[in-house]
Amino acid sequence: MNHTYKKIPMPIRYLINTALIALLLYAGNAVISSGITNRAQSSLVLQVGIYIILAVSLNIVTGYLGQLPLGHAGFMAVGAYTCGIFWKSAAGSALPAPAAIVIGLVLAGIMAAIFGVIIGVPALRLKGDYLAIITLGFGEIIRILIINLSGITGGTPGLMNIPKRSSFLVVYLAVAISCIAIHMVMKSRHGRAILSIRENEIAAESCGIHITYYKVFAFALSAFFAGIAGGLYAGYQGLLTPSGFDFMTSINILVMVVLGGMGSMAGSVIAATVLTSLPLALQSLNTFRMVIYSVLLVIIMIFKPSGLMGTYDFSLSHLLEKLLNIRQPRENSPAQTADKKAGKRNG
Amino acid sequence: MDKMAWMPSNALIPERDLQKLPILDIRHLGIDFGGLTAVDDFNLTIGRTEIAGLIGPNGAGKTTVFNLLTNVYAPTRGSILLDGRSTAGKKTYQLNKMGIARTFQNIRLFKALTVEENVQIGLHNAMRYSVGDSILRLPAYWKQEKQAHEQALELLSIFDMRDMASWKAGSLPYGAQRRLEIVRALATQPGILLLDEPAAGMNPSETAELMDNIRKIRDTFQIAIMLIEHDMNLVMGICEGIAVLNYGSIIAKGTPQEIKQNPVVIEAYLGKKGGAQA
Ligand SMILES: Nc1ncnc2c1ncn2[C@@H]1O[C@H](COP(=O)(O)OP(=O)(O)OP(=O)(O)O)[C@@H](O)[C@H]1O
Ligand SMILES: [Mg+2]
């Protein structure tokens, strides 16, 4: 090792990323306010944002923790109704709009996280198929509760006249904050604890990791952001009906995560964007949407079972570092001989 | 409490550990799997800086003893005092916090994570910063992460694995995977380290190096080490006390010299198999 690998220091990385986020916000705002886009396109952008948060948050439990829950739409519903009811009742009050937006979304997240803990504690004692079935049941229970608590939720006809507060700016900031917060948690001792459970539960526990705590924590964190996405959805639709949170919604989100690559945030973002945009892009083929979905899924699962991105996560800083060091390959790739030796024997 | 009263009968404690509370005091430990008694009336005391060996034929119950000591299986009978405190009813992760760490016979690394991340997971409880600290990247996060990074590299350098820090654990050669498991266990700052066949699959030169390193670990960290091993050169070379297990029961205890000459042990090892490798 004569040459040292040039690295971009942390503060500069953060600066680069902040600049990128600001630039995207500016560009997005400019495009939307310029009137180039039609109504369908600008509302699609909001929908994409909401699904990005849903996919990225589900990825915490499926990708990072390694469990398979089927009730993500349930948490979304809890957040949506919490936020919808709050915004409706705050509409007449003196509360300034930005404050109402923030409080509504945070409340949505907290409420969903509480449900996450309530369902997580019993569900996470179970594994695999059992966890899937319990969470599936939970999603349905939430939907039926919403139908029956019609005094609060508006029942089957729905919760109407919710102020449409999910502007591009609000959704964009929520997406950015959610992704950054999840990223920051995952790159910490808490995130590593979650990953260690996915990798090997027994080893994790013998390293002093409190398995149950971190499972429930991951579940609650995932529910929190699903709740925020639900809140945004309420302010985007202006109308909430229980049928918007059925089993198929949970499956759609799961499809995004699996397609993008379990454990890859970039994968979730890309898959959520592509799959949400697909119907509009293929408007004429809309009836075949589900067929295309399924065919796409089958093809990807056959040729790339780990999803589009695998567990790879895109990082602009790493890309820049690679460019800086173009003449010096990074010395972290394990020697091929090492792999051969490792194959000789197994535990 | 009359600590000294029971010591002579159970203990293999080297001189330097006399008069000190043993790190591990196991009494009448036993477990049944359905009808099968896998371990029975297991009594052993391990001194604070002792290197102890647990040997015995395949299926004797050695790994089961480790699983009992870490409460992976709850004992059917008996009691365990770890550093003077009872381990009954404790969870595996709590026992780790209380000072017991282990490696596994069939390697259990966090394969998709890097070598450094594996060690940092061992350092999890040495760090204290909260979820809020990590989301907002507050000073507590930076300070403790930096410490953990340095500590991880330092621990890896015991086995000359510093340069492999950014490798994926699953891509390490077999011997290095075993060494990484030891480093990860060591990162949890245990009072006693349980090693389940640490030399399995290593070549003679790797094994010799491992022996030096096990001694070095004991000397630097001043901890006890209990190891299961089939390689008799290693066991006789570094263990100060040895217990021999056969069909779940201890059939002999003593120094390497005593064990080598014990007719019951020779019978258990050679009698049935007729010329097992030393
Ligand atoms: N969970 C379990 N359920 C039932 N029987 C078990 C269980 N774990 C271990 N046993 C049995 O207990 C006995 C002891 O097994 P153990 O793995 O402790 O042996 P060992 O001494 O470590 O052997 P080796 O040298 O092959 O590793 C074996 O007969 C094994 O089949
Ligand atoms: Mg064993």
XYZ file of C-alpha atoms and ligand atoms in Angstrom:
657
model
C 0.000 0.000 0.000
C 2.084 2.878 -1.245
C -0.764 5.147 -2.137
C -3.431 5.953 0.355
C -7.003 5.886 -0.817
C -8.300 9.449 -0.974
C -11.414 9.885 1.108
C -13.905 12.709 1.252
C -14.171 13.925 4.851
C -17.523 13.600 6.575
C -18.481 17.326 6.795
C -17.878 17.732 3.056
C -19.975 14.657 2.325
C -22.847 16.142 4.272
C -22.417 19.428 2.410
C -22.506 17.660 -0.954
C -25.645 15.773 -0.010
C -27.384 18.838 1.413
C -26.585 20.783 -1.742
C -27.974 17.937 -3.852
C -31.208 17.815 -1.847
C -31.639 21.609 -2.106
C -30.929 21.549 -5.829
C -33.510 18.827 -6.436
C -36.068 20.722 -4.387
C -35.427 23.897 -6.354
C -35.579 22.118 -9.695
C -38.734 20.202 -8.757
C -40.473 23.318 -7.526
C -39.488 25.259 -10.638
C -40.780 22.563 -12.975
C -44.077 22.162 -11.167
C -44.797 25.868 -10.762
C -43.803 26.620 -14.377
C -46.904 24.845 -15.587
C -45.054 22.492 -17.968
C -46.550 19.527 -16.155
C -50.233 18.677 -16.343
C -52.364 17.924 -13.314
C -51.922 14.191 -13.566
C -48.171 14.538 -13.687
C -47.887 16.851 -10.703
C -50.146 14.657 -8.623
C -48.093 11.657 -9.687
C -45.018 13.325 -8.200
C -46.785 13.524 -4.830
C -47.882 9.910 -5.097
C -44.332 8.833 -5.890
C -43.092 10.680 -2.806
C -45.656 8.992 -0.580
C -44.783 5.551 -1.939
C -41.075 6.211 -1.523
C -41.625 6.766 2.200
C -43.813 3.661 2.401
C -41.249 1.490 0.633
C -38.245 2.869 2.496
C -40.014 2.393 5.825
C -41.123 -1.158 5.050
C -37.542 -1.886 4.026
C -36.501 -1.382 7.654
C -38.392 -4.495 8.694
C -38.076 -6.634 5.553
C -34.638 -5.621 4.356
C -32.732 -4.689 7.484
C -34.440 -6.759 10.173
C -35.190 -9.672 7.856
C -38.847 -10.245 8.759
C -41.857 -10.408 6.467
C -44.809 -8.338 7.666
C -47.923 -7.986 5.468
C -49.753 -5.183 7.253
C -47.896 -2.045 6.261
C -51.073 -0.431 4.909
C -52.516 -0.759 8.421
C -49.876 1.591 9.841
C -50.388 3.894 6.888
C -54.122 3.948 7.671
C -53.550 4.794 11.329
C -51.353 7.718 10.290
C -53.721 8.849 7.551
C -56.775 8.996 9.793
C -54.879 10.567 12.689
C -53.513 13.285 10.459
C -56.767 13.734 8.517
C -58.813 14.183 11.684
C -56.250 16.570 13.154
C -56.014 18.715 10.037
C -59.790 18.862 9.728
C -60.236 20.028 13.295
C -57.300 22.432 13.077
C -58.659 24.000 9.885
C -60.865 26.468 11.721
C -58.400 27.221 14.510
C -55.749 29.914 14.735
C -52.946 27.413 14.282
C -50.700 28.585 11.422
C -50.556 26.178 8.478
C -46.891 25.132 8.753
C -47.347 24.284 12.445
C -50.510 22.330 11.708
C -48.720 20.389 8.984
C -45.775 19.443 11.186
C -47.895 18.570 14.225
C -50.315 16.529 12.113
C -47.566 14.494 10.477
C -45.659 13.915 13.717
C -48.878 12.844 15.454
C -49.576 10.475 12.551
C -46.126 8.971 12.954
C -46.375 8.609 16.718
C -49.837 7.039 16.576
C -48.688 4.535 13.960
C -45.549 3.783 16.010
C -47.719 3.063 19.068
C -49.679 0.573 16.983
C -46.345 -0.747 15.777
C -45.317 -1.523 19.346
C -48.715 -3.004 20.228
C -48.676 -5.352 17.260
C -44.905 -5.843 17.324
C -44.610 -7.233 20.836
C -46.769 -10.320 20.239
C -46.048 -10.676 16.503
C -42.275 -10.661 16.794
C -42.302 -13.703 19.039
C -43.270 -15.529 15.900
C -41.225 -16.067 12.796
C -41.674 -16.299 9.059
C -45.136 -17.381 7.931
C -46.673 -16.844 11.347
C -45.497 -13.255 11.547
C -46.797 -12.661 8.023
C -50.230 -14.008 8.932
C -50.489 -12.060 12.209
C -49.551 -8.780 10.551
C -51.921 -9.512 7.699
C -54.674 -9.988 10.258
C -53.668 -6.751 11.949
C -54.027 -4.804 8.698
C -57.527 -6.177 8.220
C -58.499 -5.435 11.834
C -57.473 -1.798 11.383
C -59.542 -1.539 8.219
C -62.606 -3.049 9.884
C -62.166 -0.814 12.934
C -62.135 2.201 10.646
C -65.365 1.045 9.004
C -67.056 0.493 12.355
C -65.836 3.566 14.237
C -67.804 5.676 11.786
C -68.388 8.425 14.364
C -64.710 9.314 14.256
C -63.562 8.011 10.912
C -66.534 8.580 8.659
C -66.987 4.828 8.153
C -67.327 3.321 4.692
C -68.216 6.538 2.837
C -65.014 7.979 4.181
C -63.484 10.958 5.950
C -64.217 13.956 3.737
C -63.036 17.524 3.267
C -59.548 17.052 4.651
C -57.518 20.185 3.889
C -55.196 19.420 0.980
C -51.958 20.218 2.700
C -49.593 17.856 0.918
C -47.922 20.290 -1.439
C -44.807 19.388 -3.388
C -42.682 21.153 -0.784
C -44.268 19.270 2.131
C -44.002 15.870 0.468
C -40.488 16.513 -0.757
C -39.241 17.567 2.669
C -40.987 14.616 4.311
C -39.314 12.222 1.861
C -35.912 13.789 2.411
C -36.215 13.837 6.193
C -37.534 10.262 6.340
C -34.750 8.889 4.153
C -32.052 10.794 6.004
C -33.367 9.822 9.446
C -33.586 6.143 8.498
C -30.127 6.292 6.983
C -28.699 7.893 10.131
C -30.267 5.248 12.355
C -29.029 2.424 10.161
C -25.468 3.782 10.220
C -25.301 3.697 14.004
C -24.983 1.112 16.742
C -28.767 0.778 16.704
C -28.853 0.076 12.986
C -26.050 -2.441 13.280
C -27.970 -4.194 16.050
C -30.957 -4.540 13.681
C -28.725 -5.895 10.906
C -27.076 -8.372 13.260
C -30.481 -9.879 14.032
C -31.085 -10.439 10.330
C -27.639 -11.948 9.899
C -27.660 -14.347 12.841
C -30.025 -14.078 15.752
C -28.156 -16.412 18.093
C -24.821 -14.733 17.460
C -26.400 -11.297 17.898
C -27.851 -12.266 21.235
C -24.579 -13.690 22.478
C -22.959 -10.360 21.534
C -25.248 -8.697 24.061
C -27.877 -7.418 21.610
C -31.336 -7.219 23.186
C -33.134 -9.007 20.367
C -36.741 -8.326 21.376
C -36.087 -4.655 22.022
C -34.493 -4.083 18.641
C -37.124 -6.090 16.806
C -39.888 -3.997 18.325
C -37.830 -0.857 17.770
C -37.408 -1.636 14.074
C -41.111 -2.391 13.817
C -42.074 0.877 15.520
C -39.635 2.910 13.424
C -41.049 1.361 10.282
C -44.605 2.091 11.451
C -43.686 5.669 12.362
C -42.666 6.551 8.822
C -45.563 4.592 7.346
C -47.785 6.789 9.528
C -46.184 9.930 8.111
C -46.728 8.615 4.593
C -50.351 8.015 5.575
C -50.653 11.610 6.782
C -49.297 12.881 3.483
C -51.745 10.629 1.679
C -54.636 12.168 3.640
C -53.546 15.668 2.657
C -53.023 14.593 -0.939
C -56.394 12.887 -1.434
C -58.508 15.143 0.741
C -60.695 12.075 1.255
C -59.978 8.823 3.080
C -61.877 5.578 2.580
C -61.072 2.290 4.343
C -60.769 0.500 1.018
C -57.643 2.520 0.256
C -55.779 0.564 2.920
C -56.553 -3.009 2.019
C -54.293 -6.000 1.753
C -53.353 -5.182 -1.855
C -51.847 -1.877 -0.743
C -49.554 -3.736 1.667
C -48.602 -6.130 -1.101
C -47.865 -3.300 -3.527
C -45.453 -1.750 -1.038
C -43.825 -5.114 -0.405
C -43.410 -5.630 -4.152
C -41.523 -2.333 -4.333
C -39.148 -3.351 -1.575
C -38.480 -6.801 -2.988
C -38.085 -5.475 -6.500
C -35.677 -2.762 -5.399
C -33.592 -5.156 -3.382
C -34.211 -5.952 0.259
C -31.915 -3.910 2.439
C -31.184 -1.267 -0.188
C -32.695 2.145 0.418
C -31.743 3.317 -3.059
C -33.450 0.217 -4.443
C -36.664 0.995 -2.566
C -36.634 4.578 -3.842
C -36.086 3.532 -7.449
C -38.655 0.734 -7.351
C -41.265 2.964 -5.692
C -40.703 5.624 -8.343
C -40.841 3.220 -11.280
C -43.819 1.184 -10.118
C -45.856 4.239 -9.125
C -45.149 5.948 -12.443
C -45.781 2.859 -14.519
C -49.579 3.169 -14.816
C -49.329 6.738 -16.093
C -46.476 5.909 -18.426
C -48.406 2.960 -19.822
C -51.815 4.585 -19.729
C -53.054 2.783 -22.808
C -52.054 -0.529 -21.273
C -53.626 0.235 -17.925
C -55.729 -2.903 -17.906
C -52.541 -4.925 -18.173
C -50.858 -3.090 -15.352
C -51.086 -5.992 -12.959
C -49.901 -8.382 -15.644
C -46.892 -6.201 -16.363
C -46.244 -5.948 -12.642
C -46.283 -9.684 -12.252
C -44.217 -10.397 -15.345
C -41.649 -7.820 -14.266
C -41.482 -9.344 -10.816
C -41.085 -12.865 -12.138
C -38.364 -11.812 -14.552
C -36.423 -9.909 -11.904
C -36.762 -12.658 -9.333
C -35.478 -15.189 -11.861
C -32.516 -13.176 -13.091
C -31.742 -11.144 -9.986
C -33.284 -12.777 -6.931
C -31.727 -10.206 -4.619
C -33.668 -7.382 -6.339
C -32.556 -4.631 -8.696
C -29.933 -3.200 -6.360
C -29.241 -6.196 -4.142
C -28.169 -4.760 -0.822
C -26.093 -2.110 -2.586
C -26.751 1.429 -1.506
C -25.985 4.342 -3.765
C -23.715 6.988 -2.327
C -22.679 10.062 -4.265
C -19.639 10.512 -2.047
C -18.419 7.002 -2.754
C -18.859 7.641 -6.466
C -16.826 10.840 -6.200
C -14.192 9.023 -4.179
C -13.944 6.406 -6.909
C -13.382 9.156 -9.471
C -10.727 10.757 -7.271
C -8.916 7.464 -6.991
C -9.392 6.272 -10.518
C -5.775 5.152 -10.856
C -5.641 3.376 -7.493
C -8.066 0.538 -6.994
C -9.516 0.393 -3.521
C -7.759 -2.232 -1.457
C -10.704 -3.794 0.175
C -11.624 -6.524 -2.225
C -10.880 -9.888 -0.705
C -8.274 -11.846 -2.573
C -9.653 -14.592 -4.736
C -7.374 -17.110 -3.068
C -9.052 -16.312 0.216
C -12.410 -17.396 -1.164
C -10.985 -20.671 -2.365
C -9.505 -21.487 0.992
C -12.744 -20.592 2.702
C -14.644 -23.008 0.514
C -12.604 -26.015 1.586
C -14.240 -26.478 4.897
C -17.431 -25.356 6.430
C -18.641 -25.243 10.011
C -19.862 -17.222 52.655
C -17.165 -19.850 52.997
C -15.716 -19.457 49.555
C -12.732 -21.610 50.214
C -14.613 -24.581 51.565
C -15.676 -26.027 48.220
C -12.781 -24.862 46.134
C -10.404 -27.788 46.435
C -12.974 -30.339 45.315
C -14.132 -28.542 42.155
C -11.347 -26.283 41.142
C -8.372 -26.582 38.864
C -7.395 -23.067 39.780
C -3.801 -22.025 39.197
C -1.976 -20.464 42.127
C -2.556 -16.878 41.031
C -6.336 -17.286 41.247
C -6.455 -18.714 44.752
C -8.159 -16.507 47.336
C -10.145 -14.822 44.531
C -13.795 -15.331 43.781
C -13.914 -17.699 40.792
C -15.300 -16.274 37.546
C -17.451 -19.334 37.001
C -18.818 -21.708 39.606
C -20.919 -24.487 38.137
C -22.718 -26.923 40.430
C -24.708 -30.048 39.611
C -25.544 -28.683 36.165
C -27.690 -30.937 34.015
C -30.095 -30.960 31.096
C -32.446 -33.521 29.584
C -33.636 -33.407 25.993
C -36.802 -35.445 26.249
C -35.507 -38.817 27.424
C -31.855 -38.075 26.674
C -29.703 -36.782 29.517
C -27.166 -34.740 27.567
C -25.335 -33.309 30.585
C -25.525 -34.558 34.149
C -24.094 -33.478 37.514
C -21.534 -31.165 35.931
C -19.396 -29.471 38.598
C -16.598 -27.103 37.715
C -14.975 -23.967 39.040
C -12.908 -21.695 36.862
C -10.490 -19.101 38.220
C -10.420 -15.521 37.075
C -7.390 -15.803 34.828
C -7.405 -19.511 34.132
C -7.223 -21.209 30.755
C -9.413 -24.280 31.138
C -10.041 -27.067 28.651
C -13.172 -29.130 28.150
C -12.514 -32.262 26.160
C -14.343 -35.461 25.363
C -15.437 -37.669 22.464
C -17.946 -36.490 19.839
C -21.434 -36.109 21.257
C -20.160 -36.049 24.850
C -22.113 -32.870 25.565
C -19.365 -30.221 25.405
C -21.215 -27.740 23.207
C -24.319 -28.348 25.287
C -22.379 -27.180 28.363
C -21.573 -23.909 26.549
C -25.215 -23.545 25.580
C -26.187 -24.032 29.225
C -23.620 -21.507 30.418
C -25.040 -18.889 28.043
C -28.654 -19.894 28.696
C -29.268 -20.791 25.054
C -30.780 -23.830 26.778
C -32.260 -23.436 30.231
C -30.688 -25.999 32.580
C -32.951 -28.759 33.886
C -30.896 -28.987 37.085
C -28.130 -27.194 38.903
C -26.846 -23.685 39.329
C -24.283 -21.396 37.748
C -22.609 -18.463 39.461
C -20.978 -16.037 37.058
C -18.646 -13.711 38.932
C -20.600 -14.593 42.072
C -24.015 -13.866 40.581
C -26.605 -16.477 39.675
C -27.389 -16.792 35.975
C -30.748 -18.485 36.527
C -33.571 -16.978 34.484
C -31.282 -14.540 32.675
C -31.469 -14.044 28.911
C -28.470 -14.789 26.723
C -27.852 -11.097 26.028
C -27.990 -10.330 29.765
C -25.392 -12.993 30.459
C -23.161 -11.385 27.878
C -23.511 -8.084 29.697
C -22.705 -9.916 32.938
C -19.416 -11.028 31.451
C -19.653 -14.224 29.415
C -18.847 -14.280 25.698
C -18.495 -17.173 23.294
C -17.665 -18.410 19.843
C -19.513 -21.131 17.959
C -18.465 -24.540 16.711
C -20.312 -23.904 13.432
C -19.190 -20.347 12.754
C -21.894 -17.737 13.203
C -20.596 -14.487 11.786
C -22.647 -11.604 10.416
C -21.569 -12.652 6.956
C -22.980 -9.856 4.822
C -21.450 -7.205 7.087
C -17.846 -6.085 7.106
C -15.217 -7.392 9.488
C -15.203 -4.072 11.295
C -18.990 -4.018 11.620
C -18.858 -7.494 13.133
C -16.513 -6.238 15.833
C -18.526 -3.047 16.317
C -21.620 -5.135 17.015
C -19.579 -6.727 19.780
C -18.899 -3.201 21.030
C -22.626 -2.357 20.988
C -23.017 -2.178 24.749
C -19.731 -0.348 25.207
C -21.376 2.525 23.343
C -24.154 4.403 25.024
C -25.460 7.046 22.604
C -29.206 7.160 21.926
C -31.273 6.900 18.756
C -31.715 10.678 18.879
C -27.949 11.139 19.055
C -27.565 9.087 15.909
C -30.356 10.771 13.897
C -29.063 14.252 14.740
C -25.434 13.157 14.619
C -24.744 14.788 17.973
C -21.244 14.850 19.513
C -21.948 11.712 21.574
C -22.381 9.802 18.307
C -19.171 11.016 16.732
C -17.096 10.534 19.860
C -18.250 7.011 20.621
C -18.205 5.880 16.989
C -14.653 7.127 16.638
C -13.688 5.269 19.800
C -15.419 2.123 18.581
C -13.641 2.375 15.239
C -10.243 2.634 16.907
C -11.042 -0.079 19.424
C -12.222 -2.413 16.667
C -9.008 -1.940 14.698
C -6.949 -2.448 17.826
C -8.746 -5.697 18.661
C -8.365 -6.871 15.065
C -4.646 -6.255 15.228
C -4.323 -8.975 17.898
C -4.783 -11.392 15.019
C -3.144 -9.214 12.359
C -6.538 -8.618 10.766
C -6.457 -4.817 10.666
C -6.087 -4.731 6.914
C -9.167 -6.883 6.483
C -11.416 -4.442 8.345
C -13.451 -3.516 5.270
C -13.791 -7.066 3.895
C -17.119 -8.817 4.064
C -16.944 -11.301 6.935
C -18.345 -14.065 4.718
C -15.468 -13.701 2.253
C -12.725 -14.300 4.827
C -10.682 -17.491 4.691
C -11.881 -20.139 7.115
C -9.190 -19.612 9.745
C -9.728 -15.864 9.714
C -13.457 -16.372 10.249
C -12.692 -18.317 13.440
C -10.328 -15.578 14.579
C -12.903 -12.884 13.834
C -15.405 -14.697 16.030
C -12.909 -14.536 18.879
C -12.306 -10.814 18.285
C -16.046 -10.134 18.198
C -16.559 -12.014 21.470
C -13.633 -10.178 23.022
C -15.150 -6.841 21.999
C -18.013 -7.438 24.433
C -15.441 -7.139 27.247
C -16.136 -10.467 28.928
C -14.739 -11.821 32.152
C -14.706 -15.282 30.630
C -14.397 -16.274 27.004
C -15.835 -19.603 25.822
C -14.207 -20.958 22.675
C -15.904 -23.874 20.926
C -13.259 -25.682 18.879
C -11.281 -22.560 17.946
C -8.660 -24.524 16.003
C -11.070 -26.638 13.955
C -10.026 -26.557 10.324
C -6.794 -24.710 10.971
C -3.437 -25.971 9.715
C -0.636 -26.703 12.239
C 1.054 -23.329 11.832
C -2.249 -21.481 12.232
C -2.957 -23.576 15.323
C 0.427 -22.758 16.840
C -0.220 -19.066 16.232
C -3.675 -19.393 17.762
C -2.168 -20.918 20.917
C 0.144 -17.946 21.311
C -2.736 -15.588 20.761
C -5.007 -17.281 23.297
C -2.278 -16.893 25.895
C -1.702 -13.311 24.805
C -5.418 -12.533 25.166
C -5.476 -13.977 28.685
C -2.365 -12.017 29.663
C -3.441 -8.668 28.206
C -7.083 -8.729 29.217
C -6.635 -10.738 32.434
C -9.693 -12.871 31.704
C -10.528 -16.538 31.975
C -10.761 -18.695 28.875
C -12.574 -22.009 28.627
C -12.104 -23.929 25.443
C -13.458 -27.039 23.797
C -10.948 -28.622 21.467
C -10.139 -31.930 19.812
C -6.550 -30.917 18.997
C -4.661 -32.463 21.931
C -1.478 -30.515 21.227
C -3.372 -27.307 21.717
C -5.253 -28.476 24.802
C -2.202 -29.959 26.515
C -0.107 -26.988 25.414
C -2.111 -24.118 26.821
C -4.715 -25.370 29.276
C -3.862 -25.116 32.952
C -6.764 -27.300 33.959
C -8.747 -29.817 31.962
C -12.107 -31.475 32.486
C -12.996 -34.589 30.514
C -16.596 -35.183 29.564
C -18.030 -38.509 28.470
C -21.709 -39.245 27.935
C -22.588 -35.968 29.627
C -20.647 -36.603 32.838
C -17.231 -35.444 33.945
C -15.011 -38.498 34.181
C -11.786 -36.724 35.106
C -10.412 -33.373 36.150
C -6.851 -32.203 36.559
C -3.713 -30.738 35.069
C -2.663 -31.747 31.545
C -0.094 -34.156 33.061
C -2.693 -35.850 35.243
C -5.199 -36.123 32.394
C -2.651 -37.657 30.024
C -1.936 -40.436 32.487
C -5.485 -41.003 33.724
C -6.520 -44.579 32.837
C -10.234 -43.698 32.710
C -9.529 -40.983 30.137
C -7.348 -43.255 28.054
C -10.096 -45.852 28.128
C -12.746 -43.317 27.044
C -10.608 -42.013 24.206
C -8.828 -45.140 23.016
C -10.868 -47.970 24.358
C -13.871 -47.596 22.070
C -12.393 -46.002 18.987
C -9.176 -48.022 19.103
C -6.479 -45.513 18.309
C -7.966 -42.094 17.993
C -5.620 -39.419 16.784
C -3.950 -37.508 19.577
N -31.292 -29.247 21.116
C -31.057 -30.554 21.290
N -32.082 -31.427 21.311
C -31.849 -32.741 21.472
N -30.650 -33.295 21.648
C -29.581 -32.466 21.649
C -29.723 -31.062 21.461
N -28.495 -30.500 21.508
C -27.631 -31.506 21.689
N -28.265 -32.690 21.778
C -27.641 -33.982 22.026
O -26.788 -33.873 23.131
C -25.626 -34.660 22.940
C -24.405 -33.792 23.116
O -24.252 -32.918 22.023
P -23.118 -31.821 21.929
O -23.343 -31.056 20.686
O -23.078 -31.078 23.193
O -21.804 -32.704 21.791
P -20.302 -32.248 21.679
O -19.587 -32.835 22.829
O -20.207 -30.802 21.474
O -19.841 -33.010 20.365
P -18.866 -32.572 19.196
O -17.483 -32.898 19.638
O -19.276 -33.450 18.054
O -19.097 -31.146 18.946
C -25.744 -35.270 21.569
O -26.209 -36.594 21.712
C -26.748 -34.423 20.886
O -27.453 -35.157 19.938
Mg -19.613 -29.546 20.005
